[in-house]
Coordinates of C-alpha atoms and ligand atoms in Angstrom, one line a residue:
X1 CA 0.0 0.0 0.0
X2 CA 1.2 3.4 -1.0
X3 CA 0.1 6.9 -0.7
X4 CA 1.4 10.1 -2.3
X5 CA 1.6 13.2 -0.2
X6 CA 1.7 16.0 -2.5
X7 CA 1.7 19.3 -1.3
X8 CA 0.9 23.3 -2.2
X9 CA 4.1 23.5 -4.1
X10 CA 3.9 20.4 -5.9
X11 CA 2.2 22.1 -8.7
X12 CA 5.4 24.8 -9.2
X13 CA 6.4 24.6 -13.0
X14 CA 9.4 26.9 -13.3
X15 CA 10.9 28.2 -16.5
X16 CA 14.1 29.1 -15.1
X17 CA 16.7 27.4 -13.3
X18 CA 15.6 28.7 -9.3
X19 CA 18.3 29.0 -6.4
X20 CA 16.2 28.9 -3.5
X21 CA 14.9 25.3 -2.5
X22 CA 12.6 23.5 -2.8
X23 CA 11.5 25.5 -6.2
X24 CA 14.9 24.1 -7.5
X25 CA 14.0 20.6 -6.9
X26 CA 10.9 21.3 -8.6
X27 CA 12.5 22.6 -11.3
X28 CA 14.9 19.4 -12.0
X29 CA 11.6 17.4 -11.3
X30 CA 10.1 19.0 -14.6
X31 CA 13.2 18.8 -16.6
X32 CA 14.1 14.7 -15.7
X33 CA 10.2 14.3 -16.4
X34 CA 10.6 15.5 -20.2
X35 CA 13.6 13.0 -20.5
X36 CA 11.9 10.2 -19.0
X37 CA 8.6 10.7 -20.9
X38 CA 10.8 10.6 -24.1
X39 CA 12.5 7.3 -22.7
X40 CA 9.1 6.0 -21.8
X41 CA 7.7 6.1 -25.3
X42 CA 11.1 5.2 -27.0
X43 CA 10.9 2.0 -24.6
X44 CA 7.5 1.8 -25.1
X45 CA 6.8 0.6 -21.1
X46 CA 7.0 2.6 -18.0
X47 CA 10.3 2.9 -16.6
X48 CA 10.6 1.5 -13.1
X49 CA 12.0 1.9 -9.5
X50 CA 12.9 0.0 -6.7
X51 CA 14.5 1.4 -3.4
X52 CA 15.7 -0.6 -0.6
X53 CA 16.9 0.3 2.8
X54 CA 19.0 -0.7 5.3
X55 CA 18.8 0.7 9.3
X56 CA 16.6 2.8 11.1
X57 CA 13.4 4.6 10.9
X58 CA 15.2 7.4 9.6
X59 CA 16.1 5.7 6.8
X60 CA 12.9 4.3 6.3
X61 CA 11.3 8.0 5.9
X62 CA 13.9 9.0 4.3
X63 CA 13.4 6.3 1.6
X64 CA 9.7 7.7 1.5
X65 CA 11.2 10.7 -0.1
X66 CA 13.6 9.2 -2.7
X67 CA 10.2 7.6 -3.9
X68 CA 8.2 10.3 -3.8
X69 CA 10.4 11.8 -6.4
X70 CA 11.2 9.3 -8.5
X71 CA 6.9 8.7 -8.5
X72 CA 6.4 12.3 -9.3
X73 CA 9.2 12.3 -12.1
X74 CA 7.5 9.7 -13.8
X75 CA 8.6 6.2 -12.6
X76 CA 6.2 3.4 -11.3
X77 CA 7.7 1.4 -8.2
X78 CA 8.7 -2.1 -8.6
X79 CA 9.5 -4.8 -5.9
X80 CA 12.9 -5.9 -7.7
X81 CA 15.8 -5.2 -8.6
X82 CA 15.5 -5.8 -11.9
X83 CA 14.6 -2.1 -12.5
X84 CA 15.1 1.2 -14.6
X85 CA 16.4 2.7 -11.4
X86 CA 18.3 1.0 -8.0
X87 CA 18.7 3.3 -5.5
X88 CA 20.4 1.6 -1.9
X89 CA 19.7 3.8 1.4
X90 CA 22.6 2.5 3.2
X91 CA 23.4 2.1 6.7
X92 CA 26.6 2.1 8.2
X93 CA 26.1 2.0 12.2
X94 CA 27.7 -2.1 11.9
X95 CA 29.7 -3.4 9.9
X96 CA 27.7 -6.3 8.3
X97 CA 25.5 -3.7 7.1
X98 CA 28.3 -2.6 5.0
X99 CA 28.9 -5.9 3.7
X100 CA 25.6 -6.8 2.5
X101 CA 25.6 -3.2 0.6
X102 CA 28.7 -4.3 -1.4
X103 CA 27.3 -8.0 -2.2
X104 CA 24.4 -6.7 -3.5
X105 CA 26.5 -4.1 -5.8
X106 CA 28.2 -7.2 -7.2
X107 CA 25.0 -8.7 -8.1
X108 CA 23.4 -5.7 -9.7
X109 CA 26.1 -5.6 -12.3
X110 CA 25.1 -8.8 -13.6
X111 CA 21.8 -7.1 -13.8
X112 CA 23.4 -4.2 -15.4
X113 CA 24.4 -6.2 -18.5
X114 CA 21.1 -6.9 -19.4
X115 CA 19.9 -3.5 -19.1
X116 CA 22.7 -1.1 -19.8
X117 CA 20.2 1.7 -19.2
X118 CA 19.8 0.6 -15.4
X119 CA 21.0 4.2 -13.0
X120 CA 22.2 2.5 -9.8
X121 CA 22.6 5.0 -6.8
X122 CA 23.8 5.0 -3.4
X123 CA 23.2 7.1 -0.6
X124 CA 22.8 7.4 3.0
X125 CA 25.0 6.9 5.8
X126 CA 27.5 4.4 4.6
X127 CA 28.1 7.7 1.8
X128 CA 29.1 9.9 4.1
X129 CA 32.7 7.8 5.1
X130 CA 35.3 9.0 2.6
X131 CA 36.8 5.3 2.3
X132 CA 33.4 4.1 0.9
X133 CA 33.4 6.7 -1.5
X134 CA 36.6 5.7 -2.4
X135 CA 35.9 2.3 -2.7
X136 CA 32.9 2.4 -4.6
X137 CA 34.3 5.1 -7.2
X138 CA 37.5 3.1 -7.8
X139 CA 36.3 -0.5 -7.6
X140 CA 32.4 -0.5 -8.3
X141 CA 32.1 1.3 -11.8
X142 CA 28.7 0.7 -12.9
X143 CA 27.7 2.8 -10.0
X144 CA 25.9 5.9 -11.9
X145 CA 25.0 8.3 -8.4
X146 CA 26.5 8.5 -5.0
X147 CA 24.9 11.0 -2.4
X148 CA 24.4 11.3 1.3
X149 CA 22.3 11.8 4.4
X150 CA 22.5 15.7 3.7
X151 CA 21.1 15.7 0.1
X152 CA 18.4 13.5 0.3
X153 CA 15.9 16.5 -1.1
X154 CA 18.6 16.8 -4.2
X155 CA 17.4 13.6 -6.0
X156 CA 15.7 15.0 -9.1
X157 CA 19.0 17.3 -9.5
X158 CA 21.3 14.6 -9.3
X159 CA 19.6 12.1 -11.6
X160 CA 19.1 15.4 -14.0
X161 CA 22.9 15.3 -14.2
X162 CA 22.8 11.5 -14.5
X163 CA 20.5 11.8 -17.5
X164 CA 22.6 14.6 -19.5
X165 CA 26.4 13.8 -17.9
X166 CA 28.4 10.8 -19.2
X167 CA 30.0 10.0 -16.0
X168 CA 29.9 8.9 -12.4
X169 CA 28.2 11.9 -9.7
X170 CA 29.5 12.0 -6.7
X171 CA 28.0 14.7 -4.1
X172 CA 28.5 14.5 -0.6
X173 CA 28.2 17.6 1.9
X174 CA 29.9 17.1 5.0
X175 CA 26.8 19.2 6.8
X176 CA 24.2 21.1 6.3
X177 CA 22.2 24.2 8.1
X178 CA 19.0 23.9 5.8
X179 CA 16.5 21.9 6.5
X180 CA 14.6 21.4 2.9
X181 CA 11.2 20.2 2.9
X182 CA 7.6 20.3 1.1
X183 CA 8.4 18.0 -1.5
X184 CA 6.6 14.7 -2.6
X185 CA 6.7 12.0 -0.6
X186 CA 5.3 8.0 -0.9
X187 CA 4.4 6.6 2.1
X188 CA 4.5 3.3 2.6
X189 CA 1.2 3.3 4.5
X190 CA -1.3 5.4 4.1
X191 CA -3.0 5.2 7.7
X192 CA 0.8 5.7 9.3
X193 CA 3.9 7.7 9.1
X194 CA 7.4 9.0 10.6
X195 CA 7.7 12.5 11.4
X196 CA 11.3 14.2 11.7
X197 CA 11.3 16.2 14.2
X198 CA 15.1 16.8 14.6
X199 CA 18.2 14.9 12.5
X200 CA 21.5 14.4 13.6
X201 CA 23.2 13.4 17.1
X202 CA 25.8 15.4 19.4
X203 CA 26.0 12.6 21.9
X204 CA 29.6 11.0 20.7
X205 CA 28.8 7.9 22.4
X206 CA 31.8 6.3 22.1
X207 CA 31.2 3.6 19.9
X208 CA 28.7 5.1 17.9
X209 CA 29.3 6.2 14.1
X210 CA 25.9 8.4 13.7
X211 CA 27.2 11.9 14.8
X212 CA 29.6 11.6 12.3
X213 CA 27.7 10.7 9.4
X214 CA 24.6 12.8 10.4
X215 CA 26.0 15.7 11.7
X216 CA 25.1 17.7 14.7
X217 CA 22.0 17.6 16.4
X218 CA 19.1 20.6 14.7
X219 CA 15.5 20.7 15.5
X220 CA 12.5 21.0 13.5
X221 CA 10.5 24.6 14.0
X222 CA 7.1 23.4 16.1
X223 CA 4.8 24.9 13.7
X224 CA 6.6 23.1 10.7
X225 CA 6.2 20.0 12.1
X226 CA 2.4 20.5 13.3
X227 CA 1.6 21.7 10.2
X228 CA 2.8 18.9 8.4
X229 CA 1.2 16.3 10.8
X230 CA -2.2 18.2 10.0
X231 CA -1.5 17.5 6.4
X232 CA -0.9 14.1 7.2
X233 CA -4.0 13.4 9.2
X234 CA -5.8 15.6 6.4
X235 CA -4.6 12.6 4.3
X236 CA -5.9 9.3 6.5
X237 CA -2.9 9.3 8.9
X238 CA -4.0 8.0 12.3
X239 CA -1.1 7.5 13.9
X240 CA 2.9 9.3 13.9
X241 CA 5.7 8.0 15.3
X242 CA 7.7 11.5 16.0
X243 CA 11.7 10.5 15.0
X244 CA 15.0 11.7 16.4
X245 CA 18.0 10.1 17.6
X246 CA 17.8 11.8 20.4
X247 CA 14.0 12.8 20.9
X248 CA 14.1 13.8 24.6
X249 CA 16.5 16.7 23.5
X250 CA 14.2 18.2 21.2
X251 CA 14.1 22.1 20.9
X252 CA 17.7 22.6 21.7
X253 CA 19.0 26.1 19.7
X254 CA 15.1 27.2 18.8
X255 CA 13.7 30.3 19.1
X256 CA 12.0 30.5 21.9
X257 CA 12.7 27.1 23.2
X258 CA 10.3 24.4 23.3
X259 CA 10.9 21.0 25.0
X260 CA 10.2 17.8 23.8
X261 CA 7.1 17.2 26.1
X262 CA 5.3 20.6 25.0
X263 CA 5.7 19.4 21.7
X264 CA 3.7 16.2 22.4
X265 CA 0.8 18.0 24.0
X266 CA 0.5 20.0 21.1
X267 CA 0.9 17.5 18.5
X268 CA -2.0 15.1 20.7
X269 CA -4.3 18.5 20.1
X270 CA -4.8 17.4 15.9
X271 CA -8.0 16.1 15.2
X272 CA -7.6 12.9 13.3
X273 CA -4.2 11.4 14.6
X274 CA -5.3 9.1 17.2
X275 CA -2.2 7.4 18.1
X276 CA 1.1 8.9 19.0
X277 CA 4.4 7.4 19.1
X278 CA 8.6 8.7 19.4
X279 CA 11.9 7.1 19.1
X280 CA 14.6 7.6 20.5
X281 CA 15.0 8.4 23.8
X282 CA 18.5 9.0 25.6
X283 CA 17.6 8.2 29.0
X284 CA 20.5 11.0 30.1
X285 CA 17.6 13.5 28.8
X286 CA 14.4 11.5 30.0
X287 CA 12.6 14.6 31.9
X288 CA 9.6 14.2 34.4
X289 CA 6.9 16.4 32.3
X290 CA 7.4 13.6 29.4
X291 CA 7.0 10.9 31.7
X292 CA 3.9 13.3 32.9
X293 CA 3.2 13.7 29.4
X294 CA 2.6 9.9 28.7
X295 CA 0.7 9.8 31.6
X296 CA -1.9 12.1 30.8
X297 CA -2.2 12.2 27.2
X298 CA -4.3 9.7 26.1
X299 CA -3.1 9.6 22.4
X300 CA 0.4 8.9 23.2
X301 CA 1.2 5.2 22.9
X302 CA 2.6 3.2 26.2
X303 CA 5.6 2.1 24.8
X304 CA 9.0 3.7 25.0
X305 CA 12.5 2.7 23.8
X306 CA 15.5 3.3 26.1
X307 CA 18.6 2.3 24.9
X308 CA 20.5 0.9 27.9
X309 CA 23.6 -0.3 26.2
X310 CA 25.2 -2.1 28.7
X311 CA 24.1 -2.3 32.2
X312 CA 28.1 -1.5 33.8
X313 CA 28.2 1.7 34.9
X314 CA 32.3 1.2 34.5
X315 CA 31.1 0.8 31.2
X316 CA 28.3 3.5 31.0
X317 CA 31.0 6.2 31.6
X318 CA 33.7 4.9 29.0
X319 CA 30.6 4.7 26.3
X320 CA 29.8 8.3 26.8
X321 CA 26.3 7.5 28.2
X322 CA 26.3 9.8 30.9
X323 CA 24.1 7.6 33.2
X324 CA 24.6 4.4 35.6
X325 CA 22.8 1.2 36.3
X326 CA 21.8 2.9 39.2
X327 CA 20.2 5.5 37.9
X328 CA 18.8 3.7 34.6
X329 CA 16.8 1.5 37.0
X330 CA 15.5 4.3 39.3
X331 CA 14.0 5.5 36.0
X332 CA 12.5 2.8 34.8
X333 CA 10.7 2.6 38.6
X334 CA 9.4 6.2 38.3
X335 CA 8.2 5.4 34.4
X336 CA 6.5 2.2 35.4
X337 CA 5.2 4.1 38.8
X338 CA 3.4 6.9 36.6
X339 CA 2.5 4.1 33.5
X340 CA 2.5 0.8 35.2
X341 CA 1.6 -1.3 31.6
X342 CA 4.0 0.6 30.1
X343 CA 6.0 -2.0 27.8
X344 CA 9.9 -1.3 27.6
X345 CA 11.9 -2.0 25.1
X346 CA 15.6 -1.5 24.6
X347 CA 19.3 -1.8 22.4
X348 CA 21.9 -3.3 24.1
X349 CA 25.9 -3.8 22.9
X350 CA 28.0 -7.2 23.7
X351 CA 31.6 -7.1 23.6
X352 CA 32.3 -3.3 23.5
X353 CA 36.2 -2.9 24.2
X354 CA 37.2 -4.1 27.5
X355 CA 33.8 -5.7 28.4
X356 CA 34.8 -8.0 31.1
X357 CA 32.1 -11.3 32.4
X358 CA 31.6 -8.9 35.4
X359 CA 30.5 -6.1 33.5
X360 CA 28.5 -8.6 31.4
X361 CA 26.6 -9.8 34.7
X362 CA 25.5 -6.4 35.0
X363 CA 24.1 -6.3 32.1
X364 CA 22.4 -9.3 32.3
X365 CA 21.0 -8.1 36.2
X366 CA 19.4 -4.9 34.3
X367 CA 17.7 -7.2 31.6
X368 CA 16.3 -9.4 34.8
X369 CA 15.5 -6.3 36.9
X370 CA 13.5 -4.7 34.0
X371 CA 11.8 -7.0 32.3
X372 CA 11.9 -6.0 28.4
X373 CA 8.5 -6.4 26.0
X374 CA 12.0 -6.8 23.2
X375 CA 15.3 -6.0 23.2
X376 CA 17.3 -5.6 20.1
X377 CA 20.4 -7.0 21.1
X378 CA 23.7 -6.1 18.7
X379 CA 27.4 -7.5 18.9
X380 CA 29.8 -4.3 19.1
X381 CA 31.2 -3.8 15.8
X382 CA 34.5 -1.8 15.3
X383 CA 33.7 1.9 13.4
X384 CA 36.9 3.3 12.1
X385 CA 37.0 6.9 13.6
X386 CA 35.2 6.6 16.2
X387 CA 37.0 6.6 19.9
X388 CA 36.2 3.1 20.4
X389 CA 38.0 1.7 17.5
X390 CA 41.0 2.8 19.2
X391 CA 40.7 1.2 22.6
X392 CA 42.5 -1.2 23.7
X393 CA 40.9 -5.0 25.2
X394 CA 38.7 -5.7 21.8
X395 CA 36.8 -8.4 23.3
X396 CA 37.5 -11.8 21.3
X397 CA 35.2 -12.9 18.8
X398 CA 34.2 -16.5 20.4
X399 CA 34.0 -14.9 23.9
X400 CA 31.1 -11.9 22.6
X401 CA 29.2 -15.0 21.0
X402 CA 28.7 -16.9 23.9
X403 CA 28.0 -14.0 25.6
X404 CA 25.4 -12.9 23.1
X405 CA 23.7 -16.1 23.1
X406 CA 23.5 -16.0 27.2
X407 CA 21.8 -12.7 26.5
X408 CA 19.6 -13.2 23.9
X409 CA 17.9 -16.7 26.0
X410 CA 17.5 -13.9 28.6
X411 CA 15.8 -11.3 26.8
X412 CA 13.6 -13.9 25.1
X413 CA 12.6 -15.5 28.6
X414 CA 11.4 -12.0 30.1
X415 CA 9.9 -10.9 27.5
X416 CA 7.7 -14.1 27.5
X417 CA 7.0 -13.6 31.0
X418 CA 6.3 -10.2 30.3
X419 CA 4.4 -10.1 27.5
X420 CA 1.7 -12.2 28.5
X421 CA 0.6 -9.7 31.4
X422 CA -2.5 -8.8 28.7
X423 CA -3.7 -12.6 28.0
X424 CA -7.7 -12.3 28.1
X425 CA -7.7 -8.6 27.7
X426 CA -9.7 -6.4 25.0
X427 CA -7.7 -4.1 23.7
X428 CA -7.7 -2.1 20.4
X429 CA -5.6 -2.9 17.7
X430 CA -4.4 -0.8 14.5
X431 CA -4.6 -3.0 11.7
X432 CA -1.5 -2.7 9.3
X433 CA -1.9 -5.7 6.7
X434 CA -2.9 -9.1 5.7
X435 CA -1.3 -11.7 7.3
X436 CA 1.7 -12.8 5.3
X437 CA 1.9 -16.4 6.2
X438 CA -2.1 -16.9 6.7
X439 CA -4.2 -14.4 4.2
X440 CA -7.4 -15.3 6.5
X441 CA -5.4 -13.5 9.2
X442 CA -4.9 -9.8 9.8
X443 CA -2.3 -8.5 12.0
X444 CA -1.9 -5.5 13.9
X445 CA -0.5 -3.6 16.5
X446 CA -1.6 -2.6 20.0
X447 CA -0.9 0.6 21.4
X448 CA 1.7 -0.6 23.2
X449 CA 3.5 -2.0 20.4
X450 CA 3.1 -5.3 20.7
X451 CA 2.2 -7.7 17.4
X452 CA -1.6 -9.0 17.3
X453 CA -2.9 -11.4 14.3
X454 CA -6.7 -12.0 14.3
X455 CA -9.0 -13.5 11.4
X456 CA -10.4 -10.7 9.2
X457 CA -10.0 -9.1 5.6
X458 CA -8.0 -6.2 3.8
X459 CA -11.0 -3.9 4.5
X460 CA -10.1 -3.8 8.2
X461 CA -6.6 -2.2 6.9
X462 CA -6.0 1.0 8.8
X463 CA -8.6 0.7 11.0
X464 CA -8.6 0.2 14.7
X465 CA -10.6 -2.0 16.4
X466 CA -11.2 -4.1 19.5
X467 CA -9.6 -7.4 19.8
X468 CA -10.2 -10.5 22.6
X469 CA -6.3 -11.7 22.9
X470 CA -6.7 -15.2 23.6
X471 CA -3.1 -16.3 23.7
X472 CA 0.6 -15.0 24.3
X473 CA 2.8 -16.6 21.8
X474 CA 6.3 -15.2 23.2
X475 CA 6.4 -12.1 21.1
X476 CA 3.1 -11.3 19.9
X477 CA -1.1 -12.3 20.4
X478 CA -3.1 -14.5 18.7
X479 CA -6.9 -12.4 19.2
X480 CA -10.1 -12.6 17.8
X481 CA -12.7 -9.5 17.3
X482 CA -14.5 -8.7 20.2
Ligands
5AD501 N1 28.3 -1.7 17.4 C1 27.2 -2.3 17.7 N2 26.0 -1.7 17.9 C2 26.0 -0.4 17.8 N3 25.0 0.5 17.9 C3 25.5 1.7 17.6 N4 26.8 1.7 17.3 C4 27.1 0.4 17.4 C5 28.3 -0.4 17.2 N5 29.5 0.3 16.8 C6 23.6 0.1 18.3 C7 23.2 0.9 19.6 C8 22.2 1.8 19.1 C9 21.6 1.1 18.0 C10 20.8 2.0 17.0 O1 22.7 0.5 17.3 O2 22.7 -0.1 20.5 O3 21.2 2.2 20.1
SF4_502 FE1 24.7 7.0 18.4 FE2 24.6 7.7 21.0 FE3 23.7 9.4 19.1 FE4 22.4 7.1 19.7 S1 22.7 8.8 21.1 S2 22.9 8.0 17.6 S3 24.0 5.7 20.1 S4 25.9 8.7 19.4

């Protein structure tokens, strides 16, 4: 399921070459769409796209954009790669990611031989580490486009210069201090979306690649980002999930400050979103009036992801967290105090440098102590550049495995426990999609985040109603209507 936002500018045709944005972008929109028409009818078929991505939700909206100008040029998404254009949103934050990115490059250039014309581009956060770029320009030639995580909006420019230039284009910026919005935008359901509210990250945690390759930390103006969630429930959106890396530092550098929490009251105030949700919180920043916020508000989802890392506050300090088991678990208490169903969910890192079984043990007391609905659970992975990289004790390989799989039973075995505090219950459920196992089945999320499957039809799609969950199946419900 797809739905175009378009928007009051989306009409803009522009005779001349503009220099403030977005008109520009609509102006290379125009000019690709009279070369892709022309291709269309030499071809005679409709030239097709297919984006993939890899990492986080802010890839994920991100990818929403790429499509929505590539729709709006004149291309029709396709589910493979055997397409007209390949664009990879990249992630970078572990190493594997990196790896699948290159195996799939050499694969596409068997593709390319079929279809010469085929643009493959790259962007995203992997782009923004000079060695990649290096890489990929030297040893990966039948790349056409290479971009970032600051240029996102410049897609229709870019592939202009693909279209009419006989070479490779490379454009990276290594920041950015404009914000560039209001242009089209697919997304990938129509009853739900992401919101930016701020990009980048000034934490430095010591492992962590992101500040780097997304720059420093810059919120959203309030009214931008209201106004565009009005637009959005205008549309059929029922529920945002409000993204940052660092959400609970929201508002930071604007004029006149606003903090994260105000911005939730207001946002709960449009008519038509009925569900609100926000990732990520730092728990460094966690304040009292969101907790008060999520209290009262009866829009905003009981779920909330705090990354605890590792649960060693020896640790804590050399990661950069600026927090301690100690105070990581008093905050869970005051959370669950104020929401008591609240479900918790976390990241956690095995084998960061000098991670000894003791340490480990701490982590695994925190995971005990709290009781996670899920826990994504990563092995450290080496970032070149970032502090960590450097340090010395790099945990050996065989050592973080066993200790990943002691975790991982863990986690799995409280959220079990934890998870089936709703058996019996009626709850409401948002219904995303046909089951994709069982097409009698629909499944569905409840407020707090947790996966439902129920029988029922594609009509029920974006709707929410109330479900009987009859049974706990580890990680998610099987219901039926109530
Ligand atoms: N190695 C492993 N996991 C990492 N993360 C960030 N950097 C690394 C790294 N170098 C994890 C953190 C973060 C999540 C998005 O990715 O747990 O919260
Ligand atoms: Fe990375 Fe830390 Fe920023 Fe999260 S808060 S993106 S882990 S530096």
């Amino acid at each position: 399921m797809s739905a175009v936002e378009y928007n009051k500018i989306n009409d803009i045709t522009v005779e001349n070459q503009p220099v403030q944005e977005p008109e520009r972008q609509y102006y290379y929109m125009d000019k690709c769409r009279e070369i892709i028409s022309e291709r269309t009818k030499e071809k005679g078929r409709r030239l097709t796209f297919y984006v993939e991505t890899f990492g986080c939700q802010m890839n994920a909206r991100d990818s929403e954009k790429l499509r929505g100008i590539l729709e709006n040029i004149g291309f029709v998404r396709n589910d493979y790669e055997e397409s007209d254009v390949v664009i990879y949103n990249t992630c970078t934050v572990r190493e594997n990611a990196n790896i699948r990115v290159y195996g799939r490059l050499g694969h596409l250039k068997t593709l390319k031989k079929k279809n010469p014309d085929m643009i493959i581009g790259l962007c995203g956060c992997m782009m923004q580490e000079k060695h990649v770029v290096e890489k990929i320009s030297k040893s990966y030639r039948h790349v056409n486009l290479i971009f970032g995580t600051f240029n996102i909006y410049k897609l229709s420019e870019l592939l202009y210069r693909v279209l009419t230039e006989d070479k490779m284009i490379v454009d990276i910026m290594d920041k950015t201090e404009e914000i560039v919005e209001e242009l089209p935008v697919d997304r990938e359901y129509k009853f739900k979306s992401g919101v930016n509210i701020m990009y980048g990250c000034n934490n430095f945690c010591t492992y962590c690649i992101v500040p780097y390759v997304r720059g420093r930390e810059k919120s959203r103006e309030p009214e931008d980002i209201i106004s565009e969630i009005k637009r959005l429930a205008d549309d059929g959106v029922r529920e945002v999930m409000l993204l940052g890396q660092n959400v609970n530092s929201y508002g930071k550098g604007l004029e006149p400050y606003v903090d994260f929490a105000s911005l939730l009251h207001r946002v709960c105030k449009i008519d038509g979103i009925e569900r609100v949700r926000f990732m990520t919180s730092h728990p460094k920043d966690l304040s009292d009036d969101l907790i008060d916020a999520m209290a009262t508000e009866p829009k905003v989802c009981p779920h909330m992801h705090l990354p605890l890392q590792s649960g060693s506050s020896r640790l804590l300090k050399i990661m950069n967290r600026h927090y301690d088991k100690e105070r990581y678990l008093e905050l869970v208490e005051k959370i669950r105090n104020r929401i008591p169903d609240i479900s918790l969910t976390t990241d956690i890192i095995v084998g960061f440098p000098g991670e000894t079984e003791e340490d480990f043990k701490e982590t695994l007391d925190v995971v005990d102590k709290v009781g996670y609905d899920s826990a994504f659970t990563f092995i450290y992975s080496k970032r070149t550049g970032t502090p960590a990289a450097d340090m010395p004790d790099q945990v050996p390989e065989d050592v973080t495995k066993e200790r990943f799989d002691r975790l991982l039973a863990l986690v799995q075995k409280r959220a079990k426990e934890r998870c089936a505090r709703f058996e019996g219950k009626t709850m409401p459920v948002l219904v995303e999609q046909v089951n994709v196992q069982d097409d009698r089945l629909v499944t569905g999320r409840l407020a707090n985040n947790l996966t439902v499957h129920f029988e029922g039809s594609s009509d029920l799609i974006g709707q929410i109603v109330d479900v009987k969950l009859k049974e706990c199946k580890g990680f998610y419900y099987i219901a039926e209507q109530a």
